[in-house]
PDB file of C-alpha atoms in Angstrom:
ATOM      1  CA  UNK S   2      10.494  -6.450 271.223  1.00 42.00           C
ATOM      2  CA  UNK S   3      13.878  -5.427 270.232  1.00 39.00           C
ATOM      3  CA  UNK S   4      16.377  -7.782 269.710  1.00 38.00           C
ATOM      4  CA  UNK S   5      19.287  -7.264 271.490  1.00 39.00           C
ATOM      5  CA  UNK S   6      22.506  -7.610 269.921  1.00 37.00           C
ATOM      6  CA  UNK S   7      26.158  -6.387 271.201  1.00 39.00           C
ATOM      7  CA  UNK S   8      28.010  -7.678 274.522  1.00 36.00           C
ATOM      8  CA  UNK S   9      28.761  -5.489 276.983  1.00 39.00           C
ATOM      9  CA  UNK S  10      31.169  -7.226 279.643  1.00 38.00           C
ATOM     10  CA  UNK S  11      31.385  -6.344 283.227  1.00 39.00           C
ATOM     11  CA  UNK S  12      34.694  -5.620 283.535  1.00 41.00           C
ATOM     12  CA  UNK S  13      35.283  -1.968 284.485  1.00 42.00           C
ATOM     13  CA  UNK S  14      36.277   0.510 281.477  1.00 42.00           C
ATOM     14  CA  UNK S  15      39.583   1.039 283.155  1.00 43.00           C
ATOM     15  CA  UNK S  16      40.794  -2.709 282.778  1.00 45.00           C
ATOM     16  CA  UNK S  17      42.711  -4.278 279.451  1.00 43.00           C
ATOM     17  CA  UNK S  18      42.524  -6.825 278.343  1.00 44.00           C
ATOM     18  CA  UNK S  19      44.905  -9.604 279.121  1.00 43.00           C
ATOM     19  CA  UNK S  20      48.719  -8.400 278.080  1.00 43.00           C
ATOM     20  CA  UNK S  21      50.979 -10.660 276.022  1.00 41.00           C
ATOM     21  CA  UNK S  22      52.717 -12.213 278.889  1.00 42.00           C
ATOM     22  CA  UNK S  23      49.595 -13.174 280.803  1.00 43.00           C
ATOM     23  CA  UNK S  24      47.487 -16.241 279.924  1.00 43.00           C
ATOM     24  CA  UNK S  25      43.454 -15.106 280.407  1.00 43.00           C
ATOM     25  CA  UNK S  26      41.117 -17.821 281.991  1.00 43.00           C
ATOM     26  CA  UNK S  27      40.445 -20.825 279.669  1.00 43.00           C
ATOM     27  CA  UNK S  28      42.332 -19.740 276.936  1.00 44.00           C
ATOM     28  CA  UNK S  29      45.781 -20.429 275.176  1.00 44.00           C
ATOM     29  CA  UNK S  30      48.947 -19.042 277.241  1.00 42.00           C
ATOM     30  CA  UNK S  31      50.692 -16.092 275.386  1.00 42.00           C
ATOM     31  CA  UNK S  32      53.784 -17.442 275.687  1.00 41.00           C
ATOM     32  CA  UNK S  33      53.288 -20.944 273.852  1.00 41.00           C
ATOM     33  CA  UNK S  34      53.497 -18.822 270.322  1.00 41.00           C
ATOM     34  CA  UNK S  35      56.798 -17.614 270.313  1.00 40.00           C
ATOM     35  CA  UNK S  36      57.621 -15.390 267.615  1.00 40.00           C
ATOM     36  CA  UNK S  37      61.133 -15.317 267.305  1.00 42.00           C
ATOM     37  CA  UNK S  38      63.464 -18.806 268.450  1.00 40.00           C
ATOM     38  CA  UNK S  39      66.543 -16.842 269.131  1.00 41.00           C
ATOM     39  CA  UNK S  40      65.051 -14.845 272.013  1.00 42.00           C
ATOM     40  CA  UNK S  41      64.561 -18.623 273.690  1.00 45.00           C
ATOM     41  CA  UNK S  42      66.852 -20.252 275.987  1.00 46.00           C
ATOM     42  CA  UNK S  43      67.065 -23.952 276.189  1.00 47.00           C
ATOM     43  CA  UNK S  44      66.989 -25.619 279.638  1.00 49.00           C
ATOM     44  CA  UNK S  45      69.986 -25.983 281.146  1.00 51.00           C
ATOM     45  CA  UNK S  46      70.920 -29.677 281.420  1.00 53.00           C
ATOM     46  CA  UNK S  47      67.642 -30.838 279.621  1.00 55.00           C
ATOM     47  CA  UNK S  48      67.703 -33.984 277.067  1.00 60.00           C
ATOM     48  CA  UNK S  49      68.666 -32.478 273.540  1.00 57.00           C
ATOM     49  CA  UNK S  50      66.786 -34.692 271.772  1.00 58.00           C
ATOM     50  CA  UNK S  51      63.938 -32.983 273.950  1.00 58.00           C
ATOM     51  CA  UNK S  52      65.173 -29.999 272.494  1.00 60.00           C
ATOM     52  CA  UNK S  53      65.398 -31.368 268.782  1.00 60.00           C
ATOM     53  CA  UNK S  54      62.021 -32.628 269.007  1.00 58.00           C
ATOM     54  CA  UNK S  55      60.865 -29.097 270.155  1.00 57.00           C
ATOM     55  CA  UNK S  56      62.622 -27.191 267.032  1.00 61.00           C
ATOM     56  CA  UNK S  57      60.934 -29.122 265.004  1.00 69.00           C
ATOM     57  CA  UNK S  58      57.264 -28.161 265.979  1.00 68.00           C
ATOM     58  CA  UNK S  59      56.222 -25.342 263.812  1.00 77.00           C
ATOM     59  CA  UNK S  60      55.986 -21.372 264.792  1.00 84.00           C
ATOM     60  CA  UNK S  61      52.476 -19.686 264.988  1.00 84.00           C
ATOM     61  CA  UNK S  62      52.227 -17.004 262.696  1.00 85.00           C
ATOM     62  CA  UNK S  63      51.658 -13.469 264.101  1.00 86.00           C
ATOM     63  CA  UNK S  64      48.224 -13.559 262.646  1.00 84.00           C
ATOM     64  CA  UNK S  65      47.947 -17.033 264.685  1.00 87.00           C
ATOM     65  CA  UNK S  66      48.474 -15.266 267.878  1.00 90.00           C
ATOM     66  CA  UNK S  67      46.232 -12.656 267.493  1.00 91.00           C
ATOM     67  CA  UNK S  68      43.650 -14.670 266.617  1.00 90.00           C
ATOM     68  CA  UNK S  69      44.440 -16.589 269.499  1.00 92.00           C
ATOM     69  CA  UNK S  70      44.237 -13.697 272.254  1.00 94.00           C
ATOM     70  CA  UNK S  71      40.771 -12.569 270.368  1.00 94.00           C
ATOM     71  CA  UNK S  72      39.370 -16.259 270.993  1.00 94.00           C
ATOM     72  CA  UNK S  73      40.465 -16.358 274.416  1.00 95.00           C
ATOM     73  CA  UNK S  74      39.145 -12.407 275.151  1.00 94.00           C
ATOM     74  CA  UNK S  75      35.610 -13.811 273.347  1.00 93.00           C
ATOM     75  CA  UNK S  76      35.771 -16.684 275.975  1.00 94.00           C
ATOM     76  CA  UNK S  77      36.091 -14.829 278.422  1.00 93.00           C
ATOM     77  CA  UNK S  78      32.977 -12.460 277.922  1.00 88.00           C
ATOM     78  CA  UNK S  79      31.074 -15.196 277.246  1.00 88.00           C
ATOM     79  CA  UNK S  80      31.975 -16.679 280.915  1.00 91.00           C
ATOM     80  CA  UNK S  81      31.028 -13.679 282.313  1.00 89.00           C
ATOM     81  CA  UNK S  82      27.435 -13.416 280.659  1.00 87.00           C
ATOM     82  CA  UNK S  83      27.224 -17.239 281.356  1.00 88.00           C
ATOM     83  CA  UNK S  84      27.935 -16.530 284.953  1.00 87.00           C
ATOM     84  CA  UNK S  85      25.625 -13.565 285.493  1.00 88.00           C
ATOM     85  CA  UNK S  86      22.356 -13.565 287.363  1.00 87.00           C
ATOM     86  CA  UNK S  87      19.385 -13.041 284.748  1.00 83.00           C
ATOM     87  CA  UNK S  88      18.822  -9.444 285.805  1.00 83.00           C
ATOM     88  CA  UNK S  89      22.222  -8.666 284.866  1.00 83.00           C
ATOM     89  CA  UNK S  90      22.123 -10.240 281.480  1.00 80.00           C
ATOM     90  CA  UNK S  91      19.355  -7.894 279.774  1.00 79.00           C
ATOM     91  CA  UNK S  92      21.621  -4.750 280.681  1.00 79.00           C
ATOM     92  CA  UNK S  93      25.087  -6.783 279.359  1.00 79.00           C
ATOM     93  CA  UNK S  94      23.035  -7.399 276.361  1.00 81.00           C
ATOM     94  CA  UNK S  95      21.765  -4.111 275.713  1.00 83.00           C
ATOM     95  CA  UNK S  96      21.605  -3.122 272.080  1.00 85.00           C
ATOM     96  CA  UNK S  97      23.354   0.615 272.036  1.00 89.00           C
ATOM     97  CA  UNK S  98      21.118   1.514 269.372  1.00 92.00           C
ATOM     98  CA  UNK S  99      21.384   5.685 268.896  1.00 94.00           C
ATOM     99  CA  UNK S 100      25.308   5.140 269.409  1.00 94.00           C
ATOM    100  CA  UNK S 101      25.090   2.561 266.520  1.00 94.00           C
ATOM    101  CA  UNK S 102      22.889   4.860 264.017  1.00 95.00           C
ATOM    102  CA  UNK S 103      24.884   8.054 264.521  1.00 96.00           C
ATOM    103  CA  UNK S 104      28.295   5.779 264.114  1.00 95.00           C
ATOM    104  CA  UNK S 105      26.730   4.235 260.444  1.00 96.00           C
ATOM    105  CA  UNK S 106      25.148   7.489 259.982  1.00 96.00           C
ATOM    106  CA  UNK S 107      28.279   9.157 260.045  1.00 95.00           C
ATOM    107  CA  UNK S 108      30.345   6.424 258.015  1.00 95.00           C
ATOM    108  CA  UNK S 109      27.867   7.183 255.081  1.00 95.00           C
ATOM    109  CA  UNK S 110      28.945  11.176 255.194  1.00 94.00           C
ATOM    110  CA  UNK S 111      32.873  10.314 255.696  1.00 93.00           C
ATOM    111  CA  UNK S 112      34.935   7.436 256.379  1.00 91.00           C
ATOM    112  CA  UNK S 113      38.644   7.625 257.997  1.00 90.00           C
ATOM    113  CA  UNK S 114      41.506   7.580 256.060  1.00 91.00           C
ATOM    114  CA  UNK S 115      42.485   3.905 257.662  1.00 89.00           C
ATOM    115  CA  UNK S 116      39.502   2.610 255.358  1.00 90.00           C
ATOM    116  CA  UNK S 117      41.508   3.190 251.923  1.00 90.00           C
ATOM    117  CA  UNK S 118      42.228  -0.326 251.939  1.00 91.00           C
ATOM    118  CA  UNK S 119      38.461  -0.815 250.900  1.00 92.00           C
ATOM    119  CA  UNK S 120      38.454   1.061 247.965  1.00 92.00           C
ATOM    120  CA  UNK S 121      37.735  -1.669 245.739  1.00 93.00           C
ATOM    121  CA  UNK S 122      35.181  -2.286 248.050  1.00 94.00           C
ATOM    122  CA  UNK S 123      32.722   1.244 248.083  1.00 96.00           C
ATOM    123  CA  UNK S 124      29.569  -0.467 247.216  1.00 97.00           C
ATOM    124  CA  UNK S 125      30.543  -3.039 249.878  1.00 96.00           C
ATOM    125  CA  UNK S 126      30.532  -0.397 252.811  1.00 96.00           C
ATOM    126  CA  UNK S 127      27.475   1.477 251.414  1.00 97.00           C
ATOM    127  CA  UNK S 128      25.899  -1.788 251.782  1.00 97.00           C
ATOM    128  CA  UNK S 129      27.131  -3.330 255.254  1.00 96.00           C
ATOM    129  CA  UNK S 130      25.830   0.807 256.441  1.00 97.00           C
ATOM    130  CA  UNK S 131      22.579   0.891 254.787  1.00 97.00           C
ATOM    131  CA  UNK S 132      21.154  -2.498 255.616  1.00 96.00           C
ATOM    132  CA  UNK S 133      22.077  -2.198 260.041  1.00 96.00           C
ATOM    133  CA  UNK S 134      20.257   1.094 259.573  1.00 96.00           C
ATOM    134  CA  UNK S 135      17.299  -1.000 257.859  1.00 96.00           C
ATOM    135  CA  UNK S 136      17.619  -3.259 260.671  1.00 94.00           C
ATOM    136  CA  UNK S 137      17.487  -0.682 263.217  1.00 95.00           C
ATOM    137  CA  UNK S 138      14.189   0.624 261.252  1.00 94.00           C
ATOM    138  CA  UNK S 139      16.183   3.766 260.821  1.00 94.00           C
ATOM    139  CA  UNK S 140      15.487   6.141 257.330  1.00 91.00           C
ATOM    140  CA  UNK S 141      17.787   8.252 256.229  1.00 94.00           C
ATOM    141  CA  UNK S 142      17.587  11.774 254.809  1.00 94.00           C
ATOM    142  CA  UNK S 143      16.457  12.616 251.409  1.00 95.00           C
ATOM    143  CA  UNK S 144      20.059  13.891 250.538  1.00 96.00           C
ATOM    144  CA  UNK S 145      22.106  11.326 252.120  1.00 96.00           C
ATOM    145  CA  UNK S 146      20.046   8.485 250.345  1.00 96.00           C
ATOM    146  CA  UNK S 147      20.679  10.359 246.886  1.00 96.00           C
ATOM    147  CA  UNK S 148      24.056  11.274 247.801  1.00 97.00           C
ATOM    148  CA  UNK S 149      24.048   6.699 247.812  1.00 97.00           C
ATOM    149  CA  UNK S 150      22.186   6.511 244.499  1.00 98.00           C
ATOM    150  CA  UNK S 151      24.285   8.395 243.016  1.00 98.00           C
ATOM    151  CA  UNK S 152      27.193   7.550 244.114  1.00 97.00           C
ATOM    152  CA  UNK S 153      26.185   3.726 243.137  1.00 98.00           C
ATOM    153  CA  UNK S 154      25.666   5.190 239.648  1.00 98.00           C
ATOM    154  CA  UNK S 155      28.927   5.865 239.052  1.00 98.00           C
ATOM    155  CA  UNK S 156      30.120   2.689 239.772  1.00 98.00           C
ATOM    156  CA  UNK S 157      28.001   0.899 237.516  1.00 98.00           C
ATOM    157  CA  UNK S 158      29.823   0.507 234.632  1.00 97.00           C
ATOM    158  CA  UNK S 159      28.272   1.010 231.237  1.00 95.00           C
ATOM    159  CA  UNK S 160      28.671  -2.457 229.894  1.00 95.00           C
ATOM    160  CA  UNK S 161      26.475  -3.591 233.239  1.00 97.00           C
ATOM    161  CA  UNK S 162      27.395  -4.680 236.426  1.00 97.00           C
ATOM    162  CA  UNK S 163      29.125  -2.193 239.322  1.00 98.00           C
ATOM    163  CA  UNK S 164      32.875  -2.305 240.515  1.00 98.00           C
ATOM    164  CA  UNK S 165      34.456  -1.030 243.829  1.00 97.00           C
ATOM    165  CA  UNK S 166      34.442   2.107 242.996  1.00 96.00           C
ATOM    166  CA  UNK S 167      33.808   4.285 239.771  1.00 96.00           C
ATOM    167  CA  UNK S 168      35.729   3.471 237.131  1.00 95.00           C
ATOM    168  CA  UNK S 169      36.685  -0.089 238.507  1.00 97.00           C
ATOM    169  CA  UNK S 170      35.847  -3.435 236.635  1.00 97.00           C
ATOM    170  CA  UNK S 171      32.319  -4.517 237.094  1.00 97.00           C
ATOM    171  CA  UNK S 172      32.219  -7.517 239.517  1.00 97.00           C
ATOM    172  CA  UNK S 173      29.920  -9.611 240.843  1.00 97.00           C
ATOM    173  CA  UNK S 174      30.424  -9.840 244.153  1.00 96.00           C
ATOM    174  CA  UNK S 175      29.762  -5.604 244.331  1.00 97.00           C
ATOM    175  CA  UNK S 176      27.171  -5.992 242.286  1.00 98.00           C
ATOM    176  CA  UNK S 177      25.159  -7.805 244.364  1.00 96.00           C
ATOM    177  CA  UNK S 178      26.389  -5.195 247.309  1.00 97.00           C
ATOM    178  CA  UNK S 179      25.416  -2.438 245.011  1.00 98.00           C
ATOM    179  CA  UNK S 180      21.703  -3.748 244.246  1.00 98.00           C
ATOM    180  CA  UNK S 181      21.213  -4.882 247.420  1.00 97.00           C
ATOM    181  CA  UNK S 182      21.948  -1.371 248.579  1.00 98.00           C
ATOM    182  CA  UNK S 183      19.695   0.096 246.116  1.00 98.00           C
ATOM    183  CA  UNK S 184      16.427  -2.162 247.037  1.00 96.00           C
ATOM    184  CA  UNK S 185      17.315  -1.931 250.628  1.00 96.00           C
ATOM    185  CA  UNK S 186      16.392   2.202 249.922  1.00 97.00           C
ATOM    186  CA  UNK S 187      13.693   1.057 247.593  1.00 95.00           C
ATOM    187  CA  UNK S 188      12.889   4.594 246.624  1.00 96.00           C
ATOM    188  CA  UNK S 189      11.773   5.045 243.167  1.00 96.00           C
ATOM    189  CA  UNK S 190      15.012   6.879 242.387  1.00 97.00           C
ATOM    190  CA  UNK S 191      16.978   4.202 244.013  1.00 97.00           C
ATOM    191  CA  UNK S 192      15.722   0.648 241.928  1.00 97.00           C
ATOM    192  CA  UNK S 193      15.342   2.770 238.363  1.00 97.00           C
ATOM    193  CA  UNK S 194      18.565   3.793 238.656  1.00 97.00           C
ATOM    194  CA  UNK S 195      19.712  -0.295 237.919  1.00 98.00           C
ATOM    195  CA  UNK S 196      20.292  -0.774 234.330  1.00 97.00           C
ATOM    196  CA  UNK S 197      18.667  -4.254 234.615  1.00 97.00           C
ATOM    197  CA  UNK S 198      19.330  -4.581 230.236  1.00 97.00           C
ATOM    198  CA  UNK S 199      22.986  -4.518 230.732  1.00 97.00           C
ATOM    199  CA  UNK S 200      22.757  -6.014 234.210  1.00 98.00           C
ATOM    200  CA  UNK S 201      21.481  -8.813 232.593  1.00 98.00           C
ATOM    201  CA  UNK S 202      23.979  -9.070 229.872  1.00 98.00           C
ATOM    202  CA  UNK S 203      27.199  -8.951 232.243  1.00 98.00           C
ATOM    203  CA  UNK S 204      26.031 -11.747 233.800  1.00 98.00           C
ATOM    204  CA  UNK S 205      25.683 -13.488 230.575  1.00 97.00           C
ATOM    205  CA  UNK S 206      29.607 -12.490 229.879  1.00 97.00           C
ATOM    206  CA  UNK S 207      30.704 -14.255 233.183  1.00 98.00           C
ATOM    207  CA  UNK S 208      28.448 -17.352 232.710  1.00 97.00           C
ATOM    208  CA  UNK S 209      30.529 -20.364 232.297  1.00 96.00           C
ATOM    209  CA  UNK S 210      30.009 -23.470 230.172  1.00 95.00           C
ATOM    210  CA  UNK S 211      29.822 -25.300 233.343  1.00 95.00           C
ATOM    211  CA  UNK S 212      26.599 -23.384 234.061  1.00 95.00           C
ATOM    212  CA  UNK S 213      29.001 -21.684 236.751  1.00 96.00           C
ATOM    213  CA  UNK S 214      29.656 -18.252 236.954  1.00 97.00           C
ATOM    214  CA  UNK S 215      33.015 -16.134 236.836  1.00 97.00           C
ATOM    215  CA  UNK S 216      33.316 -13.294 239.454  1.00 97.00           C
ATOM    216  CA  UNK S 217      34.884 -11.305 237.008  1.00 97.00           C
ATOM    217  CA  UNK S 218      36.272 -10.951 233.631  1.00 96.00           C
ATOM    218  CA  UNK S 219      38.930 -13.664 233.882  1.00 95.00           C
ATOM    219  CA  UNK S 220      38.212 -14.131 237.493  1.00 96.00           C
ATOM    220  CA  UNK S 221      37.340 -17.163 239.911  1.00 95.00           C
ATOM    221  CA  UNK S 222      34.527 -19.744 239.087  1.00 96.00           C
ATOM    222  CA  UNK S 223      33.062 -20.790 242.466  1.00 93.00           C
ATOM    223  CA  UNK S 224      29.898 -21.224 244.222  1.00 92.00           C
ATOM    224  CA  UNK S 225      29.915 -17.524 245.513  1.00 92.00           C
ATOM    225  CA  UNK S 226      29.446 -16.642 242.050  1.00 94.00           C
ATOM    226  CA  UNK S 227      26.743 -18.493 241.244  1.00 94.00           C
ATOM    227  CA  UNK S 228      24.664 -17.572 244.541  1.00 92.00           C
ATOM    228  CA  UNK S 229      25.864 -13.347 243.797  1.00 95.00           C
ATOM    229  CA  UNK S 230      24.687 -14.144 239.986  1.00 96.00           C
ATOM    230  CA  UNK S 231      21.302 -15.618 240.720  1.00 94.00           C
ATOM    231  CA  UNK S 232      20.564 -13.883 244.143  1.00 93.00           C
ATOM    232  CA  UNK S 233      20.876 -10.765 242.373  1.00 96.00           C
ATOM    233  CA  UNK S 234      18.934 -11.781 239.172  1.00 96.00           C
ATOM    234  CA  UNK S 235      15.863 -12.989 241.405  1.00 94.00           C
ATOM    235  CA  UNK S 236      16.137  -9.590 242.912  1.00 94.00           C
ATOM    236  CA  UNK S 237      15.645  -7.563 240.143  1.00 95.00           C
ATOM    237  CA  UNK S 238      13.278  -9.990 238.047  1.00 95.00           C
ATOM    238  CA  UNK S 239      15.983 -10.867 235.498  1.00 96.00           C
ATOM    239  CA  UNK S 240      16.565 -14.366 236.127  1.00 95.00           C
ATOM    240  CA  UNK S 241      15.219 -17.235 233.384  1.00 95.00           C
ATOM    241  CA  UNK S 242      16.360 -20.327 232.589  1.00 95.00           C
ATOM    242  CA  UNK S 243      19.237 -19.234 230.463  1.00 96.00           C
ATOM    243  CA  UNK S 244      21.045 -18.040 233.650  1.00 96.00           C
ATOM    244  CA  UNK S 245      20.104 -20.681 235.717  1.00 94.00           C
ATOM    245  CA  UNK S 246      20.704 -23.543 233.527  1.00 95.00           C
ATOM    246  CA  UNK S 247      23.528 -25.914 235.137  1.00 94.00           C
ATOM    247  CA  UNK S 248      23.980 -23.852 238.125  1.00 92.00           C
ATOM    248  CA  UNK S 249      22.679 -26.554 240.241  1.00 90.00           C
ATOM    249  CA  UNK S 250      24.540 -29.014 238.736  1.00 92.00           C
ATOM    250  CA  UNK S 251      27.923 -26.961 239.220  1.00 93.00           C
ATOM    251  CA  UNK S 252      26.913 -26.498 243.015  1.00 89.00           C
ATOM    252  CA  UNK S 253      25.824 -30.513 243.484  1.00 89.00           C
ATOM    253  CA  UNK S 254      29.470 -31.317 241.843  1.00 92.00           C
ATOM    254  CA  UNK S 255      30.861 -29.198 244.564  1.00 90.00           C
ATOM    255  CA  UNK S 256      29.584 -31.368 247.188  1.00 88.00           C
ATOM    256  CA  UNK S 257      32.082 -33.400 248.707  1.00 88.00           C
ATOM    257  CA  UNK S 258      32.835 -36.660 250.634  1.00 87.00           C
ATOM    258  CA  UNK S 259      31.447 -35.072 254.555  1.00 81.00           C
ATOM    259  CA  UNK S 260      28.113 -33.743 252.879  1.00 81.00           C
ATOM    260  CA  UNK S 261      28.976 -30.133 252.712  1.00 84.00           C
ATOM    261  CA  UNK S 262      29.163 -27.951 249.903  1.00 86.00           C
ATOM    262  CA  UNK S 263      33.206 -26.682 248.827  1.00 87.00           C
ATOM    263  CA  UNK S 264      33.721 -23.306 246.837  1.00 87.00           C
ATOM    264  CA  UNK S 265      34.638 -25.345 243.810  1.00 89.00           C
ATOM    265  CA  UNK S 266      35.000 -29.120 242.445  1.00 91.00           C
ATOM    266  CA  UNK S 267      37.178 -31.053 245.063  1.00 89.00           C
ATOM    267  CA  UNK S 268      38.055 -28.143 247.253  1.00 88.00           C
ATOM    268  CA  UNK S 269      37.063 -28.294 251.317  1.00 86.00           C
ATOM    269  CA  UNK S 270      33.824 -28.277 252.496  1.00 83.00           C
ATOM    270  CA  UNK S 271      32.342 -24.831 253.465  1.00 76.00           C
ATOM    271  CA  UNK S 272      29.349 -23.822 255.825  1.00 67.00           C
ATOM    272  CA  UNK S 273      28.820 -20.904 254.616  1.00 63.00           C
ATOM    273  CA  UNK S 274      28.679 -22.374 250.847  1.00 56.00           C
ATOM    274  CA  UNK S 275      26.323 -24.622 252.287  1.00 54.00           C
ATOM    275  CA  UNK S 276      23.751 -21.993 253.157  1.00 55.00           C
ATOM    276  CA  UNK S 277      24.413 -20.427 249.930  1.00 58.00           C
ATOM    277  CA  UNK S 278      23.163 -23.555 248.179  1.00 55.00           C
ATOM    278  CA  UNK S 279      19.984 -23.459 250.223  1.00 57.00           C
ATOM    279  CA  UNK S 280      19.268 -19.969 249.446  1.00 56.00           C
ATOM    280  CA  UNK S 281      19.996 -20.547 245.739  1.00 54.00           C
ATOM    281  CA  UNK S 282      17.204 -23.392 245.847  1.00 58.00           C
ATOM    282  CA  UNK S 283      14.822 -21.449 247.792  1.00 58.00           C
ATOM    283  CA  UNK S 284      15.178 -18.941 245.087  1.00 57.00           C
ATOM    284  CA  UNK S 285      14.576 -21.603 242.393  1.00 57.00           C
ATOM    285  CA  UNK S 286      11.739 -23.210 244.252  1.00 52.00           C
ATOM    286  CA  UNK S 287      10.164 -19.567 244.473  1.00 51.00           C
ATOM    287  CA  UNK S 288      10.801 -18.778 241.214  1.00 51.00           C
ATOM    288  CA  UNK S 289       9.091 -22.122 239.957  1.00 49.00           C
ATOM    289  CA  UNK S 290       6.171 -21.495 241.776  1.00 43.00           C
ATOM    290  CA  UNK S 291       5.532 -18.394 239.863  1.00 40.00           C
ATOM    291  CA  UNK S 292       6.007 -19.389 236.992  1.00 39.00           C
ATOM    292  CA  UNK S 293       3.886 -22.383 237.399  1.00 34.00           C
ATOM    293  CA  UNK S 294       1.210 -19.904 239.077  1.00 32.00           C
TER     294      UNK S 294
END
């Protein structure tokens, strides 16, 4: 059975959302994030300490109050589905599936000129695309999945590793979009097309005495590092103990007061890191059952 993914609410399509000056059910009122003081008045004949006490409380960013009307248009499809009779809930749930492989489909051919801001991350978008197709059980075309293998070539530098783009420094984080892409495809073209020599040794470059790794040349040491590093090492059959020495030390060291697992030594506690560190010792355990097999 397919597993059904996007919401679709019941409001008709000719509705908006909630405008700026209106406060949707349940969630923060609009107007309690003003943006600019002088456009206030203050209320005639009210206390001014009242009013002192008020200047003093701080101004939500812009960013602030978008995120706010998102949360409160979430909350209110959620009450919707919530309040809908069972029947009703398999349609609003309904997984749009050949609108979703013709929109990725098409992303892989061309992207809009909006997405420019992602050019240091190529590999990235190649990889989000690829893998919902894979989930959709959707193949692509001979030439559209070289048109990807190639264009993953070129942004594997020679020196190992792939940037955002060709030409760009090698970096972890795209390198583990990049061969992710590439065994996601899984053609024959596809994984020999990974120099897994020099792979190997620029991950060896961003290895840190801390048993850490670097992002990139120079870059941040952090527990995304070490899961990109290893994660992508397992994947390709590279791994041995000289990258994984200390890595689980780093990560334990990284664990902090509430039990959770920070990006780095006596930062703030991170979900996300957190499954990161149990991937990373699923890996290990895996690998050490080969080995010992």
């Amino acid at each position: 059975h397919m597993v059904r993914l996007s919401l679709r609410s019941s409001r008709p399509h000719g509705d908006r959302a909630p405008s700026r000056g209106t406060q949707p059910s349940g969630g923060p009122p609009a107007s309690a994030a003003p943006m600019d003081s002088s456009s206030q008045s203050p209320p005639a004949g009210g206390d001014p300490s009242e009013d002192g006490a008020a200047a003093e409380l701080p101004r939500l960013t812009v960013t602030q109050v978008e995120q706010m009307k998102v949360e409160a248009r979430v909350a209110d499809i959620y009450r919707v589905l919530f309040d809908a009779a069972p029947n009703a809930k398999s349609v609003m749930l309904e997984l749009w599936r050949d609108q979703h492989v013709e929109y990725l489909t098409k992303g892989l051919r061309h992207l809009a000129p909006s997405f420019h801001v992602l050019d240091a991350n190529r590999p990235w978008l190649c990889y989000w695309m690829v893998h919902g197709l894979a989930v959709l059980d959707e193949t692509l075309d001979d030439d559209l999945e070289n048109d990807i293998v190639d264009f993953l070539s070129r942004c594997q530098d020679k020196h190992g590793g792939y940037g955002g783009g060709p030409g760009q420094l090698p970096h972890l984080a795209t390198s583990y979009a990049a061969v992710n892409t590439l065994v996601t495809i899984g053609s024959e073209r596809a994984l020999s097309s990974i120099k897994r020599d020099n792979l190997y040794k620029f991950m060896l470059l961003m290895k840190d005495k801390s048993g850490a790794f670097r992002m990139h040349d120079g870059g941040e040491i952090d527990v995304r590092a070490c899961y990109t590093a290893i994660s992508v090492a397992s994947l390709v059959n590279i791994l041995d103990d000289e990258l994984a020495k200390g890595v689980g030390n780093y990560i334990a060291s990284c664990q902090t007061y509430e039990g959770g697992i920070a990006g780095e030594p006596s930062a703030e506690a991170h979900g996300t890191l957190f499954v990161g560190w149990l991937q990373w010792s699923c890996l290990m355990k895996w690998r050490n059952s080969i080995c010992l097999a």
